[in-house]
């Protein structure tokens, strides 16, 4: 029905589907930005889980989202090491394969906000959840929510210690 109404306004189905795909991609990036912030791991669990549920409702697989969280975590760890080696913004841009100095600097700030001990704990949590995903028949959406909660709670526990 929606596509019929919009097509009557002169838009083609392909145009609408393309816009929706971009929107889903942006949704995933928003999720990663909410989890990994310049102040460390995100604190607004309700918003994060709402966005996760929206992505799953849109058809994104929980396994894919977990994979993207892992990819972002590995990328941030790599950037942290580069920053400790006094990498310039240009070096970070090259490593990130981006032409945006703003993005490189932002990712550098995010990576710097996470300690090596926190990275260790986050990688451990991620591995435990990936193992559970691959060796049990647990509901993947629930596992994704538990992964996010565990990661954020691990961060908060370290802050209080």
Tab-separated table of N, CA, C and O in Angstrom, residues 27-106:
chain	number	residue	atom	x	y	z
A	27	UNK	N	20.987	3.143	10.216
A	27	UNK	CA	20.500	2.617	11.494
A	27	UNK	C	21.582	1.781	12.178
A	27	UNK	O	21.802	1.905	13.381
A	28	UNK	N	22.242	0.930	11.414
A	28	UNK	CA	23.314	0.087	11.961
A	28	UNK	C	24.459	0.963	12.450
A	28	UNK	O	25.006	0.750	13.540
A	29	UNK	N	24.836	1.974	11.673
A	29	UNK	CA	25.914	2.875	12.089
A	29	UNK	C	25.523	3.635	13.360
A	29	UNK	O	26.346	3.825	14.254
A	30	UNK	N	24.259	4.040	13.439
A	30	UNK	CA	23.785	4.708	14.657
A	30	UNK	C	23.919	3.799	15.870
A	30	UNK	O	24.290	4.252	16.953
A	31	UNK	N	23.605	2.522	15.680
A	31	UNK	CA	23.739	1.565	16.785
A	31	UNK	C	25.183	1.488	17.256
A	31	UNK	O	25.459	1.572	18.453
A	32	UNK	N	26.113	1.342	16.318
A	32	UNK	CA	27.529	1.264	16.692
A	32	UNK	C	27.978	2.550	17.387
A	32	UNK	O	28.739	2.510	18.353
A	33	UNK	N	27.480	3.696	16.908
A	33	UNK	CA	27.827	4.974	17.529
A	33	UNK	C	27.258	5.087	18.939
A	33	UNK	O	27.848	5.751	19.790
A	34	UNK	N	26.114	4.456	19.193
A	34	UNK	CA	25.532	4.502	20.535
A	34	UNK	C	26.252	3.559	21.493
A	34	UNK	O	26.336	3.835	22.688
A	35	UNK	N	26.766	2.453	20.965
A	35	UNK	CA	27.475	1.501	21.823
A	35	UNK	C	28.878	2.006	22.142
A	35	UNK	O	29.320	1.992	23.285
A	36	UNK	N	29.592	2.459	21.113
A	36	UNK	CA	30.969	2.933	21.279
A	36	UNK	C	30.974	4.451	21.121
A	36	UNK	O	30.843	4.967	20.024
A	37	UNK	N	31.140	5.168	22.249
A	37	UNK	CA	31.086	6.626	22.234
A	37	UNK	C	32.438	7.206	22.633
A	37	UNK	O	33.322	6.474	23.084
A	38	UNK	N	32.564	8.517	22.496
A	38	UNK	CA	33.814	9.177	22.883
A	38	UNK	C	34.028	9.150	24.395
A	38	UNK	O	35.121	9.425	24.868
A	39	UNK	N	32.996	8.807	25.135
A	39	UNK	CA	33.110	8.693	26.593
A	39	UNK	C	33.178	7.232	27.017
A	39	UNK	O	32.959	6.904	28.171
A	40	UNK	N	33.474	6.332	26.097
A	40	UNK	CA	33.518	4.908	26.399
A	40	UNK	C	32.277	4.222	25.872
A	40	UNK	O	31.676	4.666	24.904
A	41	UNK	N	31.901	3.159	26.517
A	41	UNK	CA	30.711	2.434	26.084
A	41	UNK	C	29.455	3.203	26.445
A	41	UNK	O	29.391	3.858	27.484
A	42	UNK	N	28.470	3.116	25.563
A	42	UNK	CA	27.222	3.835	25.742
A	42	UNK	C	26.525	3.493	27.036
A	42	UNK	O	26.639	2.379	27.546
A	43	UNK	N	25.802	4.449	27.544
A	43	UNK	CA	25.111	4.271	28.806
A	43	UNK	C	23.596	4.159	28.642
A	43	UNK	O	22.918	3.713	29.542
A	44	UNK	N	23.074	4.595	27.512
A	44	UNK	CA	21.621	4.620	27.362
A	44	UNK	C	21.123	3.276	26.821
A	44	UNK	O	20.825	3.123	25.642
A	45	UNK	N	21.039	2.313	27.735
A	45	UNK	CA	20.672	0.946	27.373
A	45	UNK	C	19.311	0.900	26.684
A	45	UNK	O	19.144	0.197	25.692
A	46	UNK	N	18.355	1.663	27.191
A	46	UNK	CA	17.009	1.633	26.616
A	46	UNK	C	17.043	2.035	25.144
A	46	UNK	O	16.442	1.361	24.295
A	47	UNK	N	17.725	3.120	24.818
A	47	UNK	CA	17.819	3.561	23.421
A	47	UNK	C	18.554	2.541	22.567
A	47	UNK	O	18.174	2.279	21.430
A	48	UNK	N	19.637	1.982	23.106
A	48	UNK	CA	20.421	0.988	22.359
A	48	UNK	C	19.553	-0.228	22.040
A	48	UNK	O	19.497	-0.683	20.896
A	49	UNK	N	18.858	-0.746	23.053
A	49	UNK	CA	18.026	-1.935	22.837
A	49	UNK	C	16.830	-1.634	21.934
A	49	UNK	O	16.422	-2.488	21.147
A	50	UNK	N	16.290	-0.428	22.017
A	50	UNK	CA	15.203	-0.033	21.110
A	50	UNK	C	15.691	-0.050	19.670
A	50	UNK	O	15.019	-0.561	18.770
A	51	UNK	N	16.887	0.472	19.446
A	51	UNK	CA	17.458	0.487	18.100
A	51	UNK	C	17.756	-0.935	17.617
A	51	UNK	O	17.491	-1.274	16.466
A	52	UNK	N	18.267	-1.785	18.510
A	52	UNK	CA	18.521	-3.186	18.153
A	52	UNK	C	17.211	-3.854	17.735
A	52	UNK	O	17.144	-4.519	16.699
A	53	UNK	N	16.175	-3.677	18.535
A	53	UNK	CA	14.885	-4.293	18.214
A	53	UNK	C	14.320	-3.765	16.901
A	53	UNK	O	13.722	-4.514	16.128
A	54	UNK	N	14.516	-2.486	16.630
A	54	UNK	CA	14.066	-1.912	15.372
A	54	UNK	C	14.819	-2.535	14.194
A	54	UNK	O	14.216	-2.861	13.169
A	55	UNK	N	16.123	-2.711	14.354
A	55	UNK	CA	16.915	-3.342	13.288
A	55	UNK	C	16.452	-4.776	13.026
A	55	UNK	O	16.319	-5.190	11.877
A	56	UNK	N	16.209	-5.520	14.091
A	56	UNK	CA	15.745	-6.900	13.947
A	56	UNK	C	14.373	-6.907	13.277
A	56	UNK	O	14.113	-7.714	12.378
A	57	UNK	N	13.502	-5.979	13.671
A	57	UNK	CA	12.181	-5.862	13.053
A	57	UNK	C	12.300	-5.564	11.558
A	57	UNK	O	11.531	-6.063	10.750
A	58	UNK	N	13.303	-4.772	11.181
A	58	UNK	CA	13.525	-4.425	9.773
A	58	UNK	C	14.135	-5.589	8.987
A	58	UNK	O	14.312	-5.489	7.785
A	59	UNK	N	14.519	-6.654	9.694
A	59	UNK	CA	15.030	-7.827	9.000
A	59	UNK	C	16.523	-8.081	9.157
A	59	UNK	O	17.056	-9.040	8.601
A	60	UNK	N	17.218	-7.240	9.912
A	60	UNK	CA	18.645	-7.476	10.139
A	60	UNK	C	18.798	-8.681	11.070
A	60	UNK	O	18.057	-8.831	12.030
A	61	UNK	N	19.751	-9.510	10.777
A	61	UNK	CA	19.989	-10.702	11.592
A	61	UNK	C	20.830	-10.343	12.815
A	61	UNK	O	21.787	-9.578	12.721
A	62	UNK	N	20.466	-10.922	13.950
A	62	UNK	CA	21.199	-10.684	15.187
A	62	UNK	C	22.665	-11.074	15.020
A	62	UNK	O	23.562	-10.399	15.534
A	63	UNK	N	22.927	-12.149	14.273
A	63	UNK	CA	24.301	-12.599	14.047
A	63	UNK	C	25.110	-11.530	13.319
A	63	UNK	O	26.278	-11.302	13.627
A	64	UNK	N	24.473	-10.858	12.351
A	64	UNK	CA	25.150	-9.811	11.604
A	64	UNK	C	25.474	-8.628	12.513
A	64	UNK	O	26.566	-8.073	12.471
A	65	UNK	N	24.529	-8.269	13.370
A	65	UNK	CA	24.748	-7.151	14.286
A	65	UNK	C	25.877	-7.484	15.256
A	65	UNK	O	26.745	-6.655	15.520
A	66	UNK	N	25.893	-8.712	15.772
A	66	UNK	CA	26.986	-9.126	16.656
A	66	UNK	C	28.323	-9.053	15.930
A	66	UNK	O	29.325	-8.617	16.494
A	67	UNK	N	28.325	-9.468	14.684
A	67	UNK	CA	29.544	-9.402	13.876
A	67	UNK	C	30.030	-7.978	13.698
A	67	UNK	O	31.233	-7.704	13.776
A	68	UNK	N	29.098	-7.050	13.484
A	68	UNK	CA	29.479	-5.644	13.326
A	68	UNK	C	30.012	-5.058	14.633
A	68	UNK	O	30.956	-4.267	14.622
A	69	UNK	N	29.428	-5.461	15.745
A	69	UNK	CA	29.934	-5.010	17.044
A	69	UNK	C	31.366	-5.512	17.223
A	69	UNK	O	32.248	-4.766	17.639
A	70	UNK	N	31.598	-6.777	16.883
A	70	UNK	CA	32.947	-7.339	16.973
A	70	UNK	C	33.920	-6.639	16.044
A	70	UNK	O	35.058	-6.344	16.431
A	71	UNK	N	33.483	-6.344	14.832
A	71	UNK	CA	34.347	-5.643	13.878
A	71	UNK	C	34.717	-4.260	14.387
A	71	UNK	O	35.871	-3.843	14.287
A	72	UNK	N	33.738	-3.550	14.928
A	72	UNK	CA	34.017	-2.211	15.457
A	72	UNK	C	34.983	-2.302	16.642
A	72	UNK	O	35.905	-1.495	16.762
A	73	UNK	N	34.787	-3.298	17.496
A	73	UNK	CA	35.667	-3.471	18.653
A	73	UNK	C	37.104	-3.738	18.199
A	73	UNK	O	38.050	-3.133	18.712
A	74	UNK	N	37.273	-4.608	17.207
A	74	UNK	CA	38.620	-4.900	16.687
A	74	UNK	C	39.245	-3.660	16.050
A	74	UNK	O	40.431	-3.388	16.232
A	75	UNK	N	38.452	-2.901	15.318
A	75	UNK	CA	38.943	-1.680	14.680
A	75	UNK	C	39.394	-0.669	15.733
A	75	UNK	O	40.463	-0.059	15.610
A	76	UNK	N	38.600	-0.497	16.777
A	76	UNK	CA	38.964	0.436	17.839
A	76	UNK	C	40.237	-0.005	18.554
A	76	UNK	O	41.071	0.833	18.918
A	77	UNK	N	40.407	-1.303	18.732
A	77	UNK	CA	41.617	-1.820	19.370
A	77	UNK	C	42.839	-1.508	18.503
A	77	UNK	O	43.877	-1.055	19.004
A	78	UNK	N	42.702	-1.715	17.214
A	78	UNK	CA	43.789	-1.410	16.264
A	78	UNK	C	44.148	0.083	16.332
A	78	UNK	O	45.327	0.454	16.359
A	79	UNK	N	43.126	0.930	16.383
A	79	UNK	CA	43.356	2.370	16.447
A	79	UNK	C	44.029	2.755	17.763
A	79	UNK	O	44.915	3.614	17.792
A	80	UNK	N	43.627	2.108	18.847
A	80	UNK	CA	44.249	2.395	20.148
A	80	UNK	C	45.747	2.126	20.083
A	80	UNK	O	46.551	2.931	20.552
A	81	UNK	N	46.120	1.007	19.488
A	81	UNK	CA	47.542	0.673	19.346
A	81	UNK	C	48.256	1.714	18.481
A	81	UNK	O	49.343	2.186	18.833
A	82	UNK	N	47.632	2.100	17.370
A	82	UNK	CA	48.229	3.119	16.502
A	82	UNK	C	48.411	4.443	17.245
A	82	UNK	O	49.441	5.101	17.112
A	83	UNK	N	47.405	4.831	18.031
A	83	UNK	CA	47.498	6.089	18.787
A	83	UNK	C	48.618	6.035	19.814
A	83	UNK	O	49.309	7.023	20.020
A	84	UNK	N	48.808	4.885	20.419
A	84	UNK	CA	49.880	4.752	21.407
A	84	UNK	C	51.251	4.816	20.740
A	84	UNK	O	52.233	5.161	21.378
A	85	UNK	N	51.288	4.497	19.463
A	85	UNK	CA	52.529	4.608	18.680
A	85	UNK	C	52.659	6.002	18.064
A	85	UNK	O	53.459	6.212	17.167
A	86	UNK	N	51.821	6.924	18.548
A	86	UNK	CA	51.841	8.321	18.107
A	86	UNK	C	51.451	8.502	16.642
A	86	UNK	O	52.007	9.346	15.938
A	87	UNK	N	50.488	7.707	16.194
A	87	UNK	CA	50.011	7.839	14.815
A	87	UNK	C	49.353	9.199	14.618
A	87	UNK	O	48.662	9.699	15.507
A	88	UNK	N	49.567	9.779	13.462
A	88	UNK	CA	48.943	11.051	13.125
A	88	UNK	C	47.512	10.798	12.637
A	88	UNK	O	47.127	9.659	12.365
A	89	UNK	N	46.769	11.879	12.487
A	89	UNK	CA	45.423	11.766	11.930
A	89	UNK	C	45.495	11.154	10.537
A	89	UNK	O	44.659	10.328	10.171
A	90	UNK	N	46.512	11.539	9.767
A	90	UNK	CA	46.687	10.980	8.419
A	90	UNK	C	46.908	9.466	8.485
A	90	UNK	O	46.376	8.722	7.663
A	91	UNK	N	47.702	9.011	9.468
A	91	UNK	CA	47.930	7.572	9.639
A	91	UNK	C	46.617	6.852	9.957
A	91	UNK	O	46.336	5.777	9.431
A	92	UNK	N	45.820	7.464	10.832
A	92	UNK	CA	44.528	6.869	11.196
A	92	UNK	C	43.599	6.840	9.989
A	92	UNK	O	42.895	5.847	9.762
A	93	UNK	N	43.612	7.914	9.209
A	93	UNK	CA	42.768	7.963	8.007
A	93	UNK	C	43.150	6.838	7.051
A	93	UNK	O	42.276	6.167	6.491
A	94	UNK	N	44.437	6.608	6.907
A	94	UNK	CA	44.915	5.538	6.023
A	94	UNK	C	44.472	4.177	6.554
A	94	UNK	O	43.982	3.333	5.805
A	95	UNK	N	44.630	3.971	7.841
A	95	UNK	CA	44.244	2.702	8.457
A	95	UNK	C	42.740	2.464	8.360
A	95	UNK	O	42.289	1.333	8.155
A	96	UNK	N	41.964	3.532	8.494
A	96	UNK	CA	40.505	3.431	8.420
A	96	UNK	C	39.988	3.447	6.984
A	96	UNK	O	38.792	3.277	6.751
A	97	UNK	N	40.875	3.700	6.048
A	97	UNK	CA	40.510	3.801	4.624
A	97	UNK	C	39.420	4.852	4.433
A	97	UNK	O	38.378	4.594	3.834
A	98	UNK	N	39.698	6.042	4.977
A	98	UNK	CA	38.738	7.141	4.870
A	98	UNK	C	39.457	8.421	4.467
A	98	UNK	O	40.656	8.568	4.723
A	99	UNK	N	38.734	9.304	3.874
A	99	UNK	CA	39.272	10.611	3.535
A	99	UNK	C	38.856	11.659	4.552
A	99	UNK	O	39.159	12.834	4.393
A	100	UNK	N	38.180	11.233	5.606
A	100	UNK	CA	37.633	12.162	6.593
A	100	UNK	C	38.520	12.235	7.834
A	100	UNK	O	38.624	11.272	8.598
A	101	UNK	N	39.127	13.400	8.027
A	101	UNK	CA	39.943	13.578	9.233
A	101	UNK	C	39.042	13.613	10.470
A	101	UNK	O	39.428	13.144	11.544
A	102	UNK	N	37.822	14.155	10.315
A	102	UNK	CA	36.889	14.191	11.436
A	102	UNK	C	36.598	12.771	11.936
A	102	UNK	O	36.632	12.504	13.134
A	103	UNK	N	36.314	11.864	11.013
A	103	UNK	CA	36.010	10.474	11.377
A	103	UNK	C	37.223	9.815	12.041
A	103	UNK	O	37.083	9.140	13.062
A	104	UNK	N	38.402	10.040	11.480
A	104	UNK	CA	39.620	9.446	12.045
A	104	UNK	C	39.861	9.961	13.462
A	104	UNK	O	40.179	9.175	14.372
A	105	UNK	N	39.697	11.257	13.650
A	105	UNK	CA	39.903	11.831	14.984
A	105	UNK	C	38.851	11.317	15.966
A	105	UNK	O	39.161	11.016	17.125
A	106	UNK	N	37.620	11.212	15.510
A	106	UNK	CA	36.540	10.707	16.368
A	106	UNK	C	36.807	9.265	16.791
A	106	UNK	O	36.656	8.919	17.966
